[in-house]
Every structure is written in structure tokens, then in C-alpha cells.
Amino acid sequence: MYEIKSLKLGHMDNFIYLIKDKKTSDIAVVDPAWDVDAIFRAAEEMEGEIKEVFLTHSHYDHVNGVDQVLHRSDAKLHIHKIEDRFWGGAGRNAKLHSGGDFIKLGSIELKIHHTPGHTPGSVCYELDNHLFTGDTVFVYGCGRCNLRGGDPEAMYHTLNKIGTNFDPSMTVLPGHDYASCATSTIAEQLQGNPFFNIKTLHEFVDYRMHKHNRSIPYSPVN
Ligand SMILES: [Fe+2]
């Protein structure tokens, strides 16, 4: 029904994903950045055509290939409406979304989840049993909340929702390769990711904003 290919590109170990609907051969690129030639080569290898661009958020390392991809294809750009305002997506004529929207890719459909915290309009894209998490959930981590637009309280609530509402068997496909493995499951993250295991908002904010960045391991106080 569909095929997913990941590329690790750039000096920040970004994952760029290509999703192909096997019925129509339409391809969506999630967060095109760093090496647009490599992205088009991958699309060619998959024998498909890039028709959609899905952004998880607007940080430079996730969007620096957007303009080239739009220039070299007929792709339509998709972004959360809050993130578009935050980014100032000026003139790119993006399709603006809200959480809960469905986006078509050929004959398949993805669901958008608004997951603020890393940026105000960050989203995760759900496809079947896969969740493209951008910089919201990493394998055993989560996105920083101390950059412009970051909000650790929002991240706390976002992660609570992800942990509660998604099937534990879902595969997490993060925006960076920051761990010893490229992907994981919600279940593994619920068990081993410190950010899913901090019980109070206060502790979470303190750990995310102060301790984690200084590499102090989390040890729960009972
Ligand atoms: Fe980011």
C-alpha cells in the first residue's frame, strides 16, 4: 500500500522521509533539507514522483530544501497554520492545517496531530502504524524547548497525550538520528525515554530546561 524510505542528511543527522503511495506512485517528502539532489535520487529509485511536502516544523535544519523541492516539482506544501505564522512562510502558498486534519497522498491518508512544545505549531504525522515525530519525540529524547517558540509546559502536555492516545506498538520515526537506533516504538519510549517518565509538570520543566542540557541523568525522587 505504501513504502517509506529514510535518508540521513546534513551535519545535524536529520532524517528526511519519503513516503510513496504504491497505487499512484505519488511521493511525500517529510522535512526536505540539506541535499535535495539526494532526495530526488531517492524518489527516482522508488519510481515515484514528489507530489507533497509535509513539514513537522519550520526550523532551518528541517526546511532548508523546501524551496528547491517546490521549484523542481509540482509538490504542494503542508504545514500547521500556527507554524506557518511562526515561520512567516511568506509566499510559499502552503496548505495550512489544524490538528486532526487528514492529508491525502495519492490514495492513502495521513492524520496530523498538533504537538506543540519544540515550536508552537509542531506536528506529528500519523500513517497507519507509523508516527513521524519531527523534533517532538526522539528515540529516548525530545526536542529542546529553549529555542524561540519553545514551551516546556506545552511539551509536557504533548508527550502526555502521545503516551496516552497512541497505540504502544506504533513505530516512532524521529527527525534526527540522536540515538543508537534510528526508530523505536511508543512502548519502548514509554518505558525508557526519561521525558515520558517524569510525573510532574514542575519536574519536567526543570529537567528539560536545565538538567538535561547539562547531561545530568534523570533520577526519579520517590
Ligand atoms: Fe527543530
GROMACS .gro file of C-alpha atoms and ligand atoms in nm:
model
  223
    1MET     CA    1   0.000   0.000   0.000
    2TYR     CA    2   0.284   0.238   0.084
    3GLU     CA    3   0.661   0.242   0.116
    4ILE     CA    4   0.878   0.453   0.346
    5LYS     CA    5   1.241   0.540   0.285
    6SER     CA    6   1.457   0.741   0.523
    7LEU     CA    7   1.763   0.945   0.436
    8LYS     CA    8   2.008   1.074   0.693
    9LEU     CA    9   2.135   1.406   0.563
   10GLY     CA   10   2.334   1.706   0.681
   11HIS     CA   11   2.570   1.769   0.969
   12MET     CA   12   2.288   1.760   1.225
   13ASP     CA   13   2.191   1.400   1.146
   14ASN     CA   14   1.846   1.491   1.016
   15PHE     CA   15   1.616   1.218   0.897
   16ILE     CA   16   1.429   1.305   0.579
   17TYR     CA   17   1.149   1.062   0.496
   18LEU     CA   18   0.996   0.975   0.161
   19ILE     CA   19   0.655   0.810   0.167
   20LYS     CA   20   0.525   0.656  -0.153
   21ASP     CA   21   0.167   0.555  -0.222
   22LYS     CA   22   0.218   0.238  -0.423
   23LYS     CA   23  -0.110   0.275  -0.609
   24THR     CA   24  -0.042   0.616  -0.765
   25SER     CA   25   0.339   0.635  -0.713
   26ASP     CA   26   0.286   0.975  -0.551
   27ILE     CA   27   0.558   1.058  -0.300
   28ALA     CA   28   0.553   1.289   0.000
   29VAL     CA   29   0.876   1.421   0.150
   30VAL     CA   30   0.878   1.492   0.521
   31ASP     CA   31   1.106   1.787   0.612
   32PRO     CA   32   1.316   1.821   0.294
   33ALA     CA   33   1.659   1.957   0.382
   34TRP     CA   34   2.034   1.958   0.318
   35ASP     CA   35   2.069   1.758  -0.005
   36VAL     CA   36   1.782   1.799  -0.247
   37ASP     CA   37   1.963   1.601  -0.518
   38ALA     CA   38   1.975   1.303  -0.282
   39ILE     CA   39   1.602   1.342  -0.215
   40PHE     CA   40   1.517   1.343  -0.587
   41ARG     CA   41   1.752   1.050  -0.646
   42ALA     CA   42   1.573   0.854  -0.375
   43ALA     CA   43   1.234   0.939  -0.531
   44GLU     CA   44   1.364   0.813  -0.864
   45GLU     CA   45   1.488   0.490  -0.706
   46MET     CA   46   1.142   0.445  -0.556
   47GLU     CA   47   0.997   0.502  -0.903
   48GLY     CA   48   0.765   0.775  -0.786
   49GLU     CA   49   0.705   1.146  -0.817
   50ILE     CA   50   0.724   1.401  -0.538
   51LYS     CA   51   0.374   1.547  -0.501
   52GLU     CA   52   0.357   1.661  -0.140
   53VAL     CA   53   0.588   1.816   0.118
   54PHE     CA   54   0.493   1.767   0.483
   55LEU     CA   55   0.666   1.985   0.742
   56THR     CA   56   0.684   1.877   1.105
   57HIS     CA   57   0.807   2.226   1.196
   58SER     CA   58   0.993   2.517   1.046
   59HIS     CA   59   1.344   2.505   1.191
   60TYR     CA   60   1.615   2.565   0.936
   61ASP     CA   61   1.755   2.213   0.951
   62HIS     CA   62   1.414   2.074   0.851
   63VAL     CA   63   1.314   2.322   0.580
   64ASN     CA   64   1.631   2.432   0.402
   65GLY     CA   65   1.544   2.220   0.100
   66VAL     CA   66   1.178   2.324   0.073
   67ASP     CA   67   1.217   2.598  -0.185
   68GLN     CA   68   1.430   2.382  -0.414
   69VAL     CA   69   1.187   2.090  -0.391
   70LEU     CA   70   0.893   2.319  -0.470
   71HIS     CA   71   1.089   2.469  -0.760
   72ARG     CA   72   1.182   2.131  -0.908
   73SER     CA   73   0.839   1.965  -0.871
   74ASP     CA   74   0.466   2.035  -0.856
   75ALA     CA   75   0.461   1.945  -0.489
   76LYS     CA   76   0.216   2.107  -0.251
   77LEU     CA   77   0.348   2.226   0.084
   78HIS     CA   78   0.168   2.132   0.406
   79ILE     CA   79   0.222   2.291   0.745
   80HIS     CA   80   0.024   2.363   1.061
   81LYS     CA   81  -0.133   2.708   1.044
   82ILE     CA   82   0.031   2.818   1.370
   83GLU     CA   83   0.373   2.707   1.246
   84ASP     CA   84   0.324   2.892   0.919
   85ARG     CA   85   0.261   3.214   1.112
   86PHE     CA   86   0.559   3.140   1.340
   87TRP     CA   87   0.783   3.074   1.038
   88GLY     CA   88   0.647   3.352   0.823
   89GLY     CA   89   0.611   3.106   0.535
   90ALA     CA   90   0.571   3.406   0.303
   91GLY     CA   91   0.463   3.337  -0.050
   92ARG     CA   92   0.503   2.962  -0.046
   93ASN     CA   93   0.130   2.917  -0.082
   94ALA     CA   94   0.121   2.635   0.170
   95LYS     CA   95  -0.187   2.436   0.259
   96LEU     CA   96  -0.246   2.531   0.621
   97HIS     CA   97  -0.368   2.264   0.861
   98SER     CA   98  -0.510   2.218   1.208
   99GLY     CA   99  -0.463   1.923   1.441
  100GLY     CA  100  -0.700   1.640   1.345
  101ASP     CA  101  -0.686   1.714   0.972
  102PHE     CA  102  -0.629   1.437   0.723
  103ILE     CA  103  -0.398   1.485   0.424
  104LYS     CA  104  -0.420   1.276   0.111
  105LEU     CA  105  -0.115   1.128  -0.052
  106GLY     CA  106  -0.244   0.965  -0.367
  107SER     CA  107  -0.484   0.701  -0.242
  108ILE     CA  108  -0.367   0.697   0.120
  109GLU     CA  109  -0.430   0.934   0.406
  110LEU     CA  110  -0.222   1.068   0.692
  111LYS     CA  111  -0.355   1.235   1.006
  112ILE     CA  112  -0.197   1.548   1.150
  113HIS     CA  113  -0.155   1.585   1.524
  114HIS     CA  114  -0.071   1.925   1.669
  115THR     CA  115   0.213   1.862   1.913
  116PRO     CA  116   0.342   2.198   2.041
  117GLY     CA  117   0.643   2.231   2.268
  118HIS     CA  118   0.952   2.237   2.048
  119THR     CA  119   0.782   2.504   1.838
  120PRO     CA  120   0.425   2.638   1.865
  121GLY     CA  121   0.299   2.466   1.551
  122SER     CA  122   0.499   2.142   1.558
  123VAL     CA  123   0.306   1.842   1.433
  124CYS     CA  124   0.337   1.465   1.409
  125TYR     CA  125   0.206   1.282   1.105
  126GLU     CA  126   0.030   0.952   1.161
  127LEU     CA  127   0.027   0.694   0.883
  128ASP     CA  128  -0.118   0.363   0.978
  129ASN     CA  129   0.116   0.230   1.247
  130HIS     CA  130   0.385   0.495   1.191
  131LEU     CA  131   0.429   0.829   1.361
  132PHE     CA  132   0.660   1.088   1.204
  133THR     CA  133   0.754   1.291   1.507
  134GLY     CA  134   0.995   1.560   1.382
  135ASP     CA  135   1.164   1.716   1.684
  136THR     CA  136   0.880   1.634   1.923
  137VAL     CA  137   0.986   1.279   2.012
  138PHE     CA  138   1.335   1.143   1.957
  139VAL     CA  139   1.441   0.791   2.034
  140TYR     CA  140   1.499   0.830   2.411
  141GLY     CA  141   1.468   1.207   2.395
  142CYS     CA  142   1.250   1.501   2.300
  143GLY     CA  143   1.307   1.831   2.124
  144ARG     CA  144   1.462   2.127   2.300
  145CYS     CA  145   1.222   2.383   2.440
  146ASN     CA  146   1.466   2.668   2.496
  147LEU     CA  147   1.477   2.793   2.139
  148ARG     CA  148   1.249   3.072   2.014
  149GLY     CA  149   0.889   2.949   2.033
  150GLY     CA  150   0.977   2.659   2.260
  151ASP     CA  151   0.749   2.587   2.554
  152PRO     CA  152   0.837   2.311   2.802
  153GLU     CA  153   0.490   2.315   2.960
  154ALA     CA  154   0.334   2.253   2.620
  155MET     CA  155   0.587   1.975   2.556
  156TYR     CA  156   0.490   1.808   2.884
  157HIS     CA  157   0.124   1.803   2.782
  158THR     CA  158   0.209   1.694   2.427
  159LEU     CA  159   0.412   1.395   2.547
  160ASN     CA  160   0.136   1.301   2.792
  161LYS     CA  161  -0.111   1.296   2.505
  162ILE     CA  162   0.119   1.092   2.282
  163GLY     CA  163   0.183   0.844   2.560
  164THR     CA  164  -0.186   0.813   2.638
  165ASN     CA  165  -0.354   0.829   2.300
  166PHE     CA  166  -0.135   0.630   2.065
  167ASP     CA  167  -0.110   0.257   2.027
  168PRO     CA  168   0.209   0.144   2.207
  169SER     CA  169   0.301  -0.072   1.908
  170MET     CA  170   0.335   0.232   1.680
  171THR     CA  171   0.674   0.299   1.525
  172VAL     CA  172   0.829   0.636   1.604
  173LEU     CA  173   1.013   0.794   1.310
  174PRO     CA  174   1.203   1.091   1.453
  175GLY     CA  175   1.351   1.398   1.284
  176HIS     CA  176   1.708   1.328   1.394
  177ASP     CA  177   1.934   1.030   1.444
  178TYR     CA  178   2.027   1.106   1.804
  179ALA     CA  179   2.029   0.755   1.949
  180SER     CA  180   2.183   0.415   1.894
  181CYS     CA  181   1.887   0.311   1.680
  182ALA     CA  182   1.704   0.506   1.413
  183THR     CA  183   1.348   0.418   1.512
  184SER     CA  184   1.161   0.286   1.811
  185THR     CA  185   0.810   0.220   1.931
  186ILE     CA  186   0.584   0.418   2.160
  187ALA     CA  187   0.602   0.127   2.406
  188GLU     CA  188   0.983   0.141   2.419
  189GLN     CA  189   0.970   0.516   2.467
  190LEU     CA  190   0.712   0.490   2.744
  191GLN     CA  191   0.948   0.256   2.918
  192GLY     CA  192   1.291   0.406   2.855
  193ASN     CA  193   1.255   0.770   2.749
  194PRO     CA  194   1.302   0.993   3.055
  195PHE     CA  195   1.070   1.257   2.914
  196PHE     CA  196   0.778   1.012   2.922
  197ASN     CA  197   0.855   0.915   3.277
  198ILE     CA  198   0.866   1.243   3.464
  199LYS     CA  199   0.548   1.267   3.662
  200THR     CA  200   0.503   1.634   3.742
  201LEU     CA  201   0.500   1.940   3.522
  202HIS     CA  202   0.742   2.120   3.751
  203GLU     CA  203   0.998   1.839   3.739
  204PHE     CA  204   0.959   1.807   3.365
  205VAL     CA  205   1.023   2.176   3.302
  206ASP     CA  206   1.325   2.174   3.533
  207TYR     CA  207   1.473   1.866   3.369
  208ARG     CA  208   1.406   1.979   3.009
  209MET     CA  209   1.526   2.336   3.059
  210HIS     CA  210   1.817   2.290   3.297
  211LYS     CA  211   1.934   1.943   3.379
  212HIS     CA  212   1.903   1.754   3.051
  213ASN     CA  213   2.109   2.003   2.854
  214ARG     CA  214   2.391   1.965   3.104
  215SER     CA  215   2.364   1.588   3.065
  216ILE     CA  216   2.255   1.524   3.420
  217PRO     CA  217   2.073   1.191   3.413
  218TYR     CA  218   1.718   1.186   3.538
  219SER     CA  219   1.668   1.004   3.862
  220PRO     CA  220   1.313   1.000   3.992
  221VAL     CA  221   1.266   1.103   4.351
  222ASN     CA  222   1.002   0.889   4.515
  223FE      FE  223   1.381   2.169   1.545
   0.00000   0.00000   0.00000
